[in-house]
Amino acid sequence: DTAVSQTPKYLVTQMGNDKSIKCEQNLGHDTMYWYKQDSKKFLKIMFSYNNKELIINETVPNRFSPKSPDKAHLNLHINSLELGDSAVYFCASSPSGGGFNQPQHFGDGTRLSIL
Amino acid sequence: SQQGEEDPQALSIQEGENATMNCSYKTSINNLQWYRQNSGRGLVHLILIRSNEREKHSGRLRVTLDTSKKSSSLLITASRAADTASYFCAGAGGTSYGKLTFGQGTILTVHP
């Protein structure tokens, strides 16, 4: 009964490769997010979608492209991976009522390691 | 820019003691949320306090908010070894829909 699930859990790949991370939520939420957590545990928002529409797009290299085929899924594709992309990437979701500032539910993360 | 900054960065206590973590933030907020992260897991929402509230309780958790000082505190009473985790505060801005801005967290270790 995983509420927010991400695949894969671990991703080890070479610099320059292209990779995707998938996220699905079964909570019926309208809003989904991608966060990046660095080695110092600092968590930073990357993107947010509400009902398949992009609403938050932080200063992220355009090598990162989110895609939301429906409101239950938000995938992250990364082109031309660089060493600095090594981090843990978290997907999250929340309901959109109350001005969107609702508690968020997180997946367990995808640990991306670039060799 | 980083919204919340937690203090202390690390806290080590014995089971049964209380743990207090502080958070400061920079810009105006709609609400402030506290999350827990166990090692290798995602964040779990603990408690939300709105900008017009000063104190909130949930079980062994007590959160305070001082908007004049732009600060919040999380108190865990009668701590247990299972409380060992990283704790993050996150400010939810009123103008940035859904955007939570996290601090770097406090690592809490509770020794049995």
mmCIF file of N, CA and C in Angstrom, chain A residues 9 31 33 35 37-38 40-45 48 55-56 58 90 94 98-109 111, chain B residues 1-2 30-31 33 35 37 39-45 48 86 88 92-104 107:
data_model
loop_
_atom_site.group_PDB
_atom_site.id
_atom_site.type_symbol
_atom_site.label_atom_id
_atom_site.label_comp_id
_atom_site.label_asym_id
_atom_site.label_seq_id
_atom_site.Cartn_x
_atom_site.Cartn_y
_atom_site.Cartn_z
ATOM 1 N N LYS A 9 15.167 2.566 -6.883
ATOM 2 C CA LYS A 9 15.629 3.055 -5.587
ATOM 3 C C LYS A 9 17.091 3.494 -5.666
ATOM 4 N N THR A 31 -1.327 17.446 -6.727
ATOM 5 C CA THR A 31 -0.036 18.123 -6.888
ATOM 6 C C THR A 31 1.105 17.163 -6.585
ATOM 7 N N TYR A 33 5.639 16.730 -6.779
ATOM 8 C CA TYR A 33 6.872 17.509 -6.708
ATOM 9 C C TYR A 33 8.096 16.620 -6.931
ATOM 10 N N TYR A 35 12.153 16.852 -5.599
ATOM 11 C CA TYR A 35 13.146 17.514 -4.773
ATOM 12 C C TYR A 35 14.498 16.841 -4.992
ATOM 13 N N GLN A 37 18.040 16.185 -2.802
ATOM 14 C CA GLN A 37 18.711 16.287 -1.499
ATOM 15 C C GLN A 37 20.197 16.008 -1.691
ATOM 16 N N ASP A 38 21.010 16.986 -1.330
ATOM 17 C CA ASP A 38 22.451 16.836 -1.561
ATOM 18 C C ASP A 38 23.108 16.079 -0.409
ATOM 19 N N LYS A 40 24.784 17.052 1.983
ATOM 20 C CA LYS A 40 24.650 17.696 3.294
ATOM 21 C C LYS A 40 23.204 17.669 3.782
ATOM 22 N N LYS A 41 22.383 16.913 3.101
ATOM 23 C CA LYS A 41 20.972 16.715 3.440
ATOM 24 C C LYS A 41 20.109 17.944 3.160
ATOM 25 N N PHE A 42 20.621 18.900 2.414
ATOM 26 C CA PHE A 42 19.824 20.058 2.066
ATOM 27 C C PHE A 42 18.841 19.670 0.972
ATOM 28 N N LEU A 43 17.562 19.913 1.228
ATOM 29 C CA LEU A 43 16.491 19.489 0.334
ATOM 30 C C LEU A 43 15.969 20.700 -0.432
ATOM 31 N N LYS A 44 15.996 20.618 -1.776
ATOM 32 C CA LYS A 44 15.594 21.769 -2.577
ATOM 33 C C LYS A 44 14.559 21.366 -3.610
ATOM 34 N N ILE A 45 13.483 22.160 -3.713
ATOM 35 C CA ILE A 45 12.444 21.888 -4.697
ATOM 36 C C ILE A 45 13.012 22.083 -6.096
ATOM 37 N N SER A 48 7.184 21.328 -9.653
ATOM 38 C CA SER A 48 5.900 20.921 -9.121
ATOM 39 C C SER A 48 4.865 20.967 -10.230
ATOM 40 N N ILE A 55 3.664 24.124 -12.283
ATOM 41 C CA ILE A 55 3.403 25.331 -11.503
ATOM 42 C C ILE A 55 4.644 25.868 -10.802
ATOM 43 N N ILE A 56 5.617 25.014 -10.550
ATOM 44 C CA ILE A 56 6.875 25.475 -9.974
ATOM 45 C C ILE A 56 8.013 24.931 -10.834
ATOM 46 N N GLU A 58 11.964 25.648 -10.562
ATOM 47 C CA GLU A 58 13.073 26.368 -9.975
ATOM 48 C C GLU A 58 14.232 26.437 -10.973
ATOM 49 N N PHE A 90 13.818 13.013 -4.481
ATOM 50 C CA PHE A 90 12.572 12.634 -3.832
ATOM 51 C C PHE A 90 11.383 13.149 -4.615
ATOM 52 N N SER A 94 0.809 16.188 -2.712
ATOM 53 C CA SER A 94 -0.049 16.803 -1.714
ATOM 54 C C SER A 94 -1.388 17.130 -2.349
ATOM 55 N N GLY A 98 -6.674 24.613 0.040
ATOM 56 C CA GLY A 98 -6.080 25.510 1.027
ATOM 57 C C GLY A 98 -4.893 26.276 0.528
ATOM 58 N N GLY A 99 -4.870 26.633 -0.751
ATOM 59 C CA GLY A 99 -3.769 27.426 -1.271
ATOM 60 C C GLY A 99 -2.527 26.626 -1.547
ATOM 61 N N PHE A 100 -2.686 25.338 -1.677
ATOM 62 C CA PHE A 100 -1.604 24.432 -2.034
ATOM 63 C C PHE A 100 -0.581 24.205 -0.929
ATOM 64 N N ASN A 101 -0.639 24.933 0.185
ATOM 65 C CA ASN A 101 0.400 24.767 1.194
ATOM 66 C C ASN A 101 0.060 23.646 2.170
ATOM 67 N N GLN A 102 -0.208 22.488 1.628
ATOM 68 C CA GLN A 102 -0.621 21.337 2.415
ATOM 69 C C GLN A 102 0.586 20.472 2.771
ATOM 70 N N PRO A 103 0.453 19.637 3.802
ATOM 71 C CA PRO A 103 1.525 18.674 4.076
ATOM 72 C C PRO A 103 1.790 17.800 2.861
ATOM 73 N N GLN A 104 3.046 17.474 2.681
ATOM 74 C CA GLN A 104 3.440 16.686 1.526
ATOM 75 C C GLN A 104 3.823 15.273 1.955
ATOM 76 N N HIS A 105 3.529 14.317 1.062
ATOM 77 C CA HIS A 105 3.852 12.915 1.297
ATOM 78 C C HIS A 105 5.007 12.546 0.374
ATOM 79 N N PHE A 106 6.056 12.003 0.940
ATOM 80 C CA PHE A 106 7.279 11.732 0.193
ATOM 81 C C PHE A 106 7.451 10.250 -0.114
ATOM 82 N N GLY A 107 8.066 9.994 -1.268
ATOM 83 C CA GLY A 107 8.559 8.664 -1.552
ATOM 84 C C GLY A 107 9.863 8.427 -0.808
ATOM 85 N N ASP A 108 10.417 7.243 -0.957
ATOM 86 C CA ASP A 108 11.636 6.893 -0.234
ATOM 87 C C ASP A 108 12.915 7.310 -0.964
ATOM 88 N N GLY A 109 12.777 7.949 -2.097
ATOM 89 C CA GLY A 109 13.935 8.521 -2.760
ATOM 90 C C GLY A 109 14.598 7.591 -3.760
ATOM 91 N N ARG A 111 18.457 7.120 -5.101
ATOM 92 C CA ARG A 111 19.850 7.545 -4.893
ATOM 93 C C ARG A 111 20.588 7.407 -6.210
ATOM 94 N N SER B 1 16.590 30.508 -2.252
ATOM 95 C CA SER B 1 17.425 30.695 -1.074
ATOM 96 C C SER B 1 16.880 29.830 0.045
ATOM 97 N N GLN B 2 17.749 29.492 0.954
ATOM 98 C CA GLN B 2 17.371 28.622 2.047
ATOM 99 C C GLN B 2 16.420 29.355 2.968
ATOM 100 N N ASN B 30 3.019 31.159 5.109
ATOM 101 C CA ASN B 30 1.608 30.836 5.327
ATOM 102 C C ASN B 30 1.492 29.859 6.488
ATOM 103 N N ASN B 31 2.402 28.894 6.516
ATOM 104 C CA ASN B 31 2.483 27.971 7.634
ATOM 105 C C ASN B 31 3.900 27.420 7.709
ATOM 106 N N GLN B 33 6.026 23.810 8.652
ATOM 107 C CA GLN B 33 5.813 22.382 8.823
ATOM 108 C C GLN B 33 7.100 21.725 9.322
ATOM 109 N N TYR B 35 9.088 17.975 9.582
ATOM 110 C CA TYR B 35 9.166 16.644 8.992
ATOM 111 C C TYR B 35 10.269 15.850 9.684
ATOM 112 N N GLN B 37 12.942 12.496 8.995
ATOM 113 C CA GLN B 37 13.514 11.619 7.977
ATOM 114 C C GLN B 37 14.374 10.569 8.659
ATOM 115 N N SER B 39 16.906 7.343 8.413
ATOM 116 C CA SER B 39 18.024 7.070 7.519
ATOM 117 C C SER B 39 17.572 6.242 6.323
ATOM 118 N N GLY B 40 17.861 6.718 5.116
ATOM 119 C CA GLY B 40 17.538 5.981 3.901
ATOM 120 C C GLY B 40 16.075 6.017 3.501
ATOM 121 N N ARG B 41 15.286 6.858 4.151
ATOM 122 C CA ARG B 41 13.851 6.936 3.858
ATOM 123 C C ARG B 41 13.454 8.334 3.445
ATOM 124 N N GLY B 42 12.206 8.470 3.020
ATOM 125 C CA GLY B 42 11.674 9.781 2.674
ATOM 126 C C GLY B 42 11.237 10.548 3.907
ATOM 127 N N LEU B 43 10.859 11.790 3.693
ATOM 128 C CA LEU B 43 10.406 12.629 4.800
ATOM 129 C C LEU B 43 8.973 12.278 5.164
ATOM 130 N N VAL B 44 8.705 12.352 6.458
ATOM 131 C CA VAL B 44 7.358 12.095 6.963
ATOM 132 C C VAL B 44 6.865 13.349 7.667
ATOM 133 N N HIS B 45 5.686 13.811 7.281
ATOM 134 C CA HIS B 45 5.128 15.011 7.884
ATOM 135 C C HIS B 45 4.752 14.746 9.340
ATOM 136 N N LEU B 48 1.920 20.680 11.380
ATOM 137 C CA LEU B 48 1.833 21.941 10.639
ATOM 138 C C LEU B 48 1.281 23.004 11.581
ATOM 139 N N SER B 86 16.535 12.530 11.408
ATOM 140 C CA SER B 86 16.777 13.944 11.102
ATOM 141 C C SER B 86 15.434 14.653 11.078
ATOM 142 N N PHE B 88 13.404 18.231 10.060
ATOM 143 C CA PHE B 88 13.477 19.398 9.190
ATOM 144 C C PHE B 88 12.274 20.302 9.414
ATOM 145 N N ALA B 92 6.170 27.274 4.312
ATOM 146 C CA ALA B 92 5.273 27.280 3.154
ATOM 147 C C ALA B 92 4.872 28.722 2.901
ATOM 148 N N GLY B 93 5.343 29.270 1.781
ATOM 149 C CA GLY B 93 5.087 30.665 1.468
ATOM 150 C C GLY B 93 3.689 30.870 0.949
ATOM 151 N N GLY B 94 3.082 31.979 1.284
ATOM 152 C CA GLY B 94 1.708 32.244 0.867
ATOM 153 C C GLY B 94 1.570 32.532 -0.615
ATOM 154 N N THR B 95 2.631 32.949 -1.268
ATOM 155 C CA THR B 95 2.529 33.333 -2.679
ATOM 156 C C THR B 95 3.078 32.262 -3.622
ATOM 157 N N SER B 96 3.815 31.320 -3.102
ATOM 158 C CA SER B 96 4.396 30.275 -3.959
ATOM 159 C C SER B 96 3.660 28.982 -3.721
ATOM 160 N N TYR B 97 2.691 28.695 -4.541
ATOM 161 C CA TYR B 97 1.836 27.549 -4.317
ATOM 162 C C TYR B 97 2.616 26.273 -4.145
ATOM 163 N N GLY B 98 2.403 25.626 -3.000
ATOM 164 C CA GLY B 98 2.982 24.316 -2.742
ATOM 165 C C GLY B 98 4.461 24.315 -2.492
ATOM 166 N N LYS B 99 5.102 25.478 -2.545
ATOM 167 C CA LYS B 99 6.558 25.458 -2.428
ATOM 168 C C LYS B 99 6.968 25.449 -0.959
ATOM 169 N N LEU B 100 7.602 24.360 -0.537
ATOM 170 C CA LEU B 100 8.183 24.265 0.792
ATOM 171 C C LEU B 100 9.667 24.528 0.676
ATOM 172 N N THR B 101 10.172 25.386 1.558
ATOM 173 C CA THR B 101 11.599 25.657 1.561
ATOM 174 C C THR B 101 12.166 25.122 2.858
ATOM 175 N N PHE B 102 13.054 24.132 2.725
ATOM 176 C CA PHE B 102 13.556 23.377 3.869
ATOM 177 C C PHE B 102 14.854 23.942 4.413
ATOM 178 N N GLY B 103 15.053 23.738 5.708
ATOM 179 C CA GLY B 103 16.337 23.955 6.332
ATOM 180 C C GLY B 103 17.181 22.700 6.188
ATOM 181 N N GLN B 104 18.383 22.721 6.784
ATOM 182 C CA GLN B 104 19.299 21.578 6.642
ATOM 183 C C GLN B 104 19.103 20.507 7.690
ATOM 184 N N ILE B 107 20.034 16.533 13.310
ATOM 185 C CA ILE B 107 20.167 15.082 13.461
ATOM 186 C C ILE B 107 20.012 14.766 14.944
#
